[in-house]
Amino acid sequence: MKNNSSFLTKNRGILIFFAVMLLAPFLIGLFEGSTPLMIWGNQGSLSKFIEGLGIEIFILALFALSFDLLFGITGLLSFGHAMFFAVAAYLTGIALKTLTMPFWGVVLLVLLAAIVQALLFSLVLPRVKGITFTLVSLGLASVFHIIVMSSDMINLTGADVGLQGVPVPAFISPVIERLRFYVIALTLLVVTYLFYRRFVASPTGRVCVAIRENEDRAKMLGYNTTIFKIVAMIISSLTASTAGMLHALYQPIISPAVADLAFTVTALLIVLIGGVGTLSGAIVGAFAFRLLDFSLRRFIGESASFITGAIYVIFVLFVPYGIVGTMRMRQLRTKQGWQQLLGMLKSKN
Amino acid sequence: MKTNLRKNSKAIIILVIIAAFLFVAARGMSGRDVLITVLRGFSTGSVTFLVAAGFSLIFGLLDVLNLAQGTLYMIGAYVGWTVYVRPDTFIDVLTPVLLILAGFSLSALWGRLASRIQLAPKARKIISWLLILAGFGLLALVLTSYPIAIWNLNNYSESPITYSYMADQGLRIIPAEVTFEKISPFLAILGLLVSSAISAFGIALLNRDESKSQAINWRRYLAPAILLLIGVLAAVFNAQITGWMFAMSTNWLFVIAILIAILSGVGLGSLMETTLIRPLYNRPIYQLMLTLGLGTIGVQIVQAVWGRPEFVWPKPEFFTGTGGACPATNLADLLEYNCSTVFLLGGRVRVYDEIFIPIVGIIVLIVVWILLKRSRIGMIIRAGVQDRQMVEALGINVRRVFTLVFALGVGLATFGGALAAPSTGLTPVMGERLLLSALIALAIGGLTSFPGAALGSLLVGLIQQFMIKYGQIGIPLPFTDAVFKPSPPLVPASTVLLMVIVLLILPGGLLGSKE
């Protein structure tokens, strides 16, 4: 019982987030004038729209979370992270459309492909370090991007138009059963986040943090750092692939843009907005990024990406710890201040 | 020699394999095709080298991976194109830019003045921000009413694409002059100067502590005075200079365009280094992200100013002759008739694309090499690449060298852009493509090695061009009758594969130092 309650208090934030997000479509439906029952039956356009936005945010957050595990926790800056996402998305699409595989078979295939890709990267890992690793990962990912864009496989991938008309199984179809899709995406995000926190707190995760701080010292302590990097890579790849699969199921078109360097940069931007290495920053950042992007595109139009770029630069220059990181530091300072104050009062008494 | 061979054995093996590959590749072609493909490879390699060399200089000394290099390459091309096609716009823009620069370049004087003013820290902060805001506000006010003859993106007949098309046809639209209407010329010049001086003073007041130690002598006034003089002269004789530039031969206009492109790169580079990169020297990953962000913003700005369509930069007269004994078979004919093509081994070779660009690339390689090896500044740069702390300890102002190297690197990139644009055309995505090739070239050659950058670029250029050639003629596969034709996307993919293979065998690149 005690153990259970400590789990609840430790993860209070994410659990509140889970509850609020579960209730959000119903509450927003009330504004629109539709009863919770109607929303349960997937009626009501506004709540459906909000659910759609929510699903996009959850997918981005999952992707950014996996990037944060590599970049923020383990200290590996990979510019090929979008490959994990894109391979999963395309594999899902092709397996469902061309190969007409059963859904659970597709899930297995995608997860298997994620592990294979992580192992492919880990072939490179022990040899190249730092910036060279970044370049190699960029190279590997751009090869995939080029293959997807090439007209040789237009029947499979749809080249630069994108993969269209993926038959989504009816029970999670985002058109008919959007609420279910929403809940599934949300649950996946929350479970992954909880798992990540557990992972970072575990001995393996601690070693990953040590690698980020000083790899040579971690090696000196007798850890085979490559294995830990590969573990982080596999977990990250699995998460990114899950996000990619959800993307393929949710979006009507899988565009080749998800294999681009720009998509990795999106993850980097989200993590940067939220706070590097904070995990919860990925979720906060995904919300901030998607909502900002959405409103900018709506109200300003074409030059939205210029403003996004400017925000990115401003964050790099002035808010290096991101929203969550800065808030944590503030909290710490406030806490210290209170303690000092209390100490002064006590000493006077 | 023997130990040297053994030390670089892997690099030599790789080079031999590549040479063997190229040899096998060349077997199926006629000599003419091989020659043209090799020349094209040299051409692509030269342009890649210009970007990659700046990259490697910057990365070697500053440890900054400048991912905006591709965008700067593109900006160089666009600036050069503007000077070439619309000299009147260039002259109009010149005055405000020079005057603002003159205001800011007096920063030593402002720092000296600011250090005399004694203020409470808070008041100083508020006053300096107020000054900066006031300066920029005034600047915006003056600039919006300053007459600049520029195109109109919304009106097709006045859009840059029309100018590009007309220039390509050999016609020249001489646009109507813009005159001072909203503001008197004297007031405009004074306003520009004063507003930039105010904001420069505000900035100097804000970070007063840094500028305290700078000594002042008359040399410090020389640069602003020259800038001011040129700026005012350009404003006064605007019409005459514009007319003179329109009447000028396109060869000289081309030279001016290239020079301005280089200068704009140097200016942009020093601006970037001093304002944006410098605060981040103790956060290396953030520098990388910053340059990435700047690259994206740069593309957006170019799209906003010049629009999205593709432009053509017509080649200067010297490379476009067709009459007389063209295509030339000997040097005298070439020089006499300014032929656009020459006959070599029975094949037509374009002079600008396949001969001029490689020559310029080689000249730049030699010049920068001499600069690095023989000059004092080059010695400091090389020492800084090896051990920065030691150089600092010896009392050399490394910061200034940093700015210089960054400016030089960016200048090389913009030079590359302006040089390549007449043969490749201008698009807002041209930088992205080249950035990838330059990165690959660097990774192949070794990130901090200058000769490595040259070798890597050459390899990347050659492989790309051979793959393109194969896309046309196909590779006969051994032991079968089938012919394999690599599709265009495989061109960049092949270089990426080469990079991955090289890095797996030699993590430091071919000529890089072993870590």
XYZ file of N, CA and C in Angstrom, chain A residues 71 77 79 123-124 127-129 131-132 134-136 138-140 142-143 146 149-152 260-261 265 268 272 276 302-303 305-306 309-310 312-313 316-317 320-321, chain B residues 59 65 67 275-276 279-280 283 285-290 292-294 296-297 300-301 308 432 436 439 443 447 487 489-490 492-493 496-497 499-500 503-505 507 515:
246
model
N 19.444 12.135 -26.709
C 20.219 13.373 -26.685
C 20.366 13.922 -25.265
N 23.974 12.958 -29.886
C 23.208 13.818 -30.792
C 23.127 13.133 -32.141
N 21.399 13.016 -35.839
C 20.591 13.747 -36.805
C 19.810 12.794 -37.694
N 26.114 -0.579 -34.849
C 27.303 -1.030 -35.576
C 28.311 0.117 -35.674
N 27.757 1.328 -35.797
C 28.593 2.504 -35.970
C 29.065 3.035 -34.621
N 32.598 3.017 -32.988
C 33.703 3.560 -33.774
C 33.739 5.080 -33.792
N 32.590 5.676 -33.925
C 32.608 7.130 -34.079
C 31.973 7.786 -32.863
N 32.528 8.941 -32.524
C 32.076 9.638 -31.322
C 31.711 11.057 -31.681
N 30.740 14.502 -32.813
C 30.202 15.143 -34.000
C 30.215 14.176 -35.187
N 31.193 13.266 -35.204
C 31.253 12.327 -36.331
C 30.045 11.407 -36.313
N 27.144 12.230 -35.232
C 26.054 13.054 -35.762
C 26.042 13.018 -37.279
N 27.239 13.152 -37.850
C 27.318 13.169 -39.312
C 26.925 11.824 -39.902
N 27.423 10.734 -39.287
C 27.108 9.412 -39.842
C 25.611 9.154 -39.750
N 23.291 11.353 -39.727
C 22.663 12.195 -40.759
C 22.759 11.510 -42.116
N 23.937 10.943 -42.383
C 24.128 10.268 -43.659
C 23.187 9.094 -43.823
N 23.130 8.231 -42.803
C 22.261 7.047 -42.899
C 20.819 7.468 -43.129
N 19.715 10.268 -44.363
C 19.431 10.910 -45.653
C 19.415 9.877 -46.772
N 20.149 8.771 -46.608
C 20.029 7.698 -47.600
C 18.593 7.179 -47.622
N 16.364 9.647 -49.298
C 16.544 9.637 -50.741
C 15.821 8.435 -51.354
N 12.183 9.065 -51.465
C 11.812 10.071 -52.456
C 12.012 9.583 -53.881
N 12.803 8.524 -54.070
C 13.174 8.155 -55.427
C 11.976 7.571 -56.173
N 12.025 7.728 -57.471
C 10.866 7.304 -58.263
C 10.940 5.812 -58.601
N 12.015 5.143 -58.188
C 12.128 3.718 -58.499
C 11.086 2.890 -57.761
N 12.889 13.523 -43.330
C 13.824 14.611 -43.603
C 14.590 15.000 -42.342
N 15.712 15.677 -42.557
C 16.461 16.213 -41.411
C 15.590 17.192 -40.635
N 15.006 17.902 -36.635
C 15.173 19.225 -36.042
C 13.925 19.618 -35.265
N 14.274 18.115 -32.009
C 15.290 18.874 -31.267
C 14.684 20.153 -30.710
N 14.165 21.189 -26.919
C 14.813 22.425 -26.474
C 13.807 23.352 -25.802
N 16.094 20.217 -22.149
C 16.868 19.040 -22.551
C 17.103 18.148 -21.330
N 2.208 32.189 -44.277
C 3.433 31.647 -44.860
C 4.672 31.819 -44.005
N 4.771 32.966 -43.364
C 6.032 33.242 -42.674
C 6.095 32.565 -41.316
N 7.073 29.632 -40.450
C 8.283 28.873 -40.138
C 9.454 29.801 -39.841
N 9.368 31.039 -40.371
C 10.394 32.022 -40.007
C 10.311 32.329 -38.516
N 11.589 29.523 -36.490
C 13.050 29.559 -36.466
C 13.566 30.601 -35.493
N 12.919 31.767 -35.489
C 13.351 32.839 -34.587
C 13.175 32.402 -33.129
N 13.227 29.417 -32.028
C 14.278 28.428 -31.800
C 15.579 29.118 -31.393
N 15.964 30.142 -32.164
C 17.211 30.858 -31.870
C 17.125 31.528 -30.507
N 17.600 29.005 -27.836
C 19.001 28.587 -27.726
C 19.805 29.638 -26.972
N 19.543 30.917 -27.297
C 20.378 31.971 -26.716
C 20.000 32.278 -25.273
N 18.282 28.372 -22.261
C 18.932 27.107 -22.620
C 18.369 25.901 -21.888
N 17.731 26.110 -20.738
C 17.232 24.944 -20.008
C 15.784 24.633 -20.352
N 35.453 25.045 -38.049
C 35.361 23.954 -37.084
C 36.697 23.703 -36.420
N 30.424 23.827 -35.491
C 29.997 23.222 -36.745
C 28.964 24.165 -37.338
N 26.357 24.979 -39.334
C 25.389 24.362 -40.239
C 24.646 25.389 -41.077
N 27.903 38.558 -32.447
C 26.657 38.733 -31.692
C 26.048 37.420 -31.231
N 26.085 36.394 -32.071
C 25.315 35.194 -31.746
C 26.175 34.041 -31.262
N 28.450 34.409 -27.406
C 27.950 34.097 -26.061
C 27.874 32.601 -25.775
N 28.031 31.777 -26.787
C 27.758 30.347 -26.611
C 29.027 29.506 -26.621
N 29.001 26.498 -24.513
C 27.906 25.537 -24.689
C 27.932 25.011 -26.126
N 27.108 22.334 -27.916
C 25.960 21.749 -28.605
C 24.982 22.844 -29.023
N 24.877 23.873 -28.179
C 23.924 24.931 -28.475
C 24.357 25.748 -29.687
N 25.672 25.875 -29.880
C 26.144 26.578 -31.069
C 25.658 25.879 -32.322
N 25.772 24.556 -32.273
C 25.351 23.760 -33.422
C 23.875 23.989 -33.700
N 23.073 23.987 -32.614
C 21.638 24.173 -32.807
C 21.343 25.580 -33.287
N 22.123 26.548 -32.788
C 21.911 27.934 -33.208
C 22.163 28.085 -34.701
N 22.023 25.857 -36.919
C 20.947 25.146 -37.621
C 19.719 26.054 -37.750
N 19.355 26.707 -36.638
C 18.208 27.606 -36.647
C 18.436 28.777 -37.582
N 19.645 29.328 -37.546
C 19.947 30.464 -38.422
C 19.829 30.058 -39.886
N 17.793 27.850 -41.144
C 16.373 27.826 -41.513
C 15.846 29.237 -41.715
N 16.201 30.129 -40.783
C 15.708 31.507 -40.891
C 16.213 32.146 -42.182
N 14.186 31.255 -45.097
C 12.897 31.962 -45.080
C 13.064 33.407 -45.535
N 14.145 34.046 -45.059
C 14.360 35.454 -45.440
C 14.573 35.556 -46.949
N 10.103 32.513 -54.393
C 10.459 31.111 -54.495
C 10.986 30.648 -55.849
N 20.819 23.808 -49.153
C 20.602 22.552 -48.433
C 21.370 21.407 -49.080
N 24.884 19.297 -47.518
C 25.062 17.852 -47.329
C 26.346 17.386 -48.019
N 29.343 18.588 -46.007
C 29.510 17.813 -44.773
C 30.125 16.456 -45.074
N 33.626 15.001 -43.806
C 33.720 13.769 -43.023
C 34.668 12.792 -43.704
N 37.658 16.148 -40.400
C 36.893 17.361 -40.100
C 37.742 18.618 -39.985
N 19.434 5.768 -60.774
C 18.492 6.873 -60.920
C 19.048 8.090 -60.178
N 18.298 9.955 -57.672
C 18.459 9.997 -56.220
C 19.678 9.230 -55.731
N 20.164 8.295 -56.532
C 21.314 7.523 -56.080
C 22.597 8.345 -56.095
N 23.333 11.467 -54.649
C 23.763 11.801 -53.290
C 23.933 10.557 -52.418
N 23.121 9.534 -52.670
C 23.199 8.339 -51.825
C 24.573 7.688 -51.937
N 27.018 9.443 -49.768
C 26.755 9.152 -48.351
C 27.308 7.783 -47.992
N 27.102 6.821 -48.881
C 27.611 5.477 -48.618
C 29.130 5.494 -48.511
N 30.915 7.945 -47.537
C 31.261 8.545 -46.246
C 31.145 7.533 -45.127
N 30.039 6.778 -45.125
C 29.841 5.819 -44.045
C 30.952 4.778 -44.050
N 34.208 6.329 -42.828
C 34.209 6.609 -41.387
C 34.258 5.329 -40.565
N 33.700 4.261 -41.104
C 33.753 3.004 -40.349
C 35.184 2.485 -40.284
N 35.934 2.690 -41.361
C 37.312 2.201 -41.359
C 38.228 3.203 -40.675
N 37.749 6.446 -38.496
C 36.797 7.377 -37.867
C 37.215 8.837 -37.992
N 42.001 10.575 -33.150
C 41.645 11.038 -31.809
C 41.967 9.978 -30.774
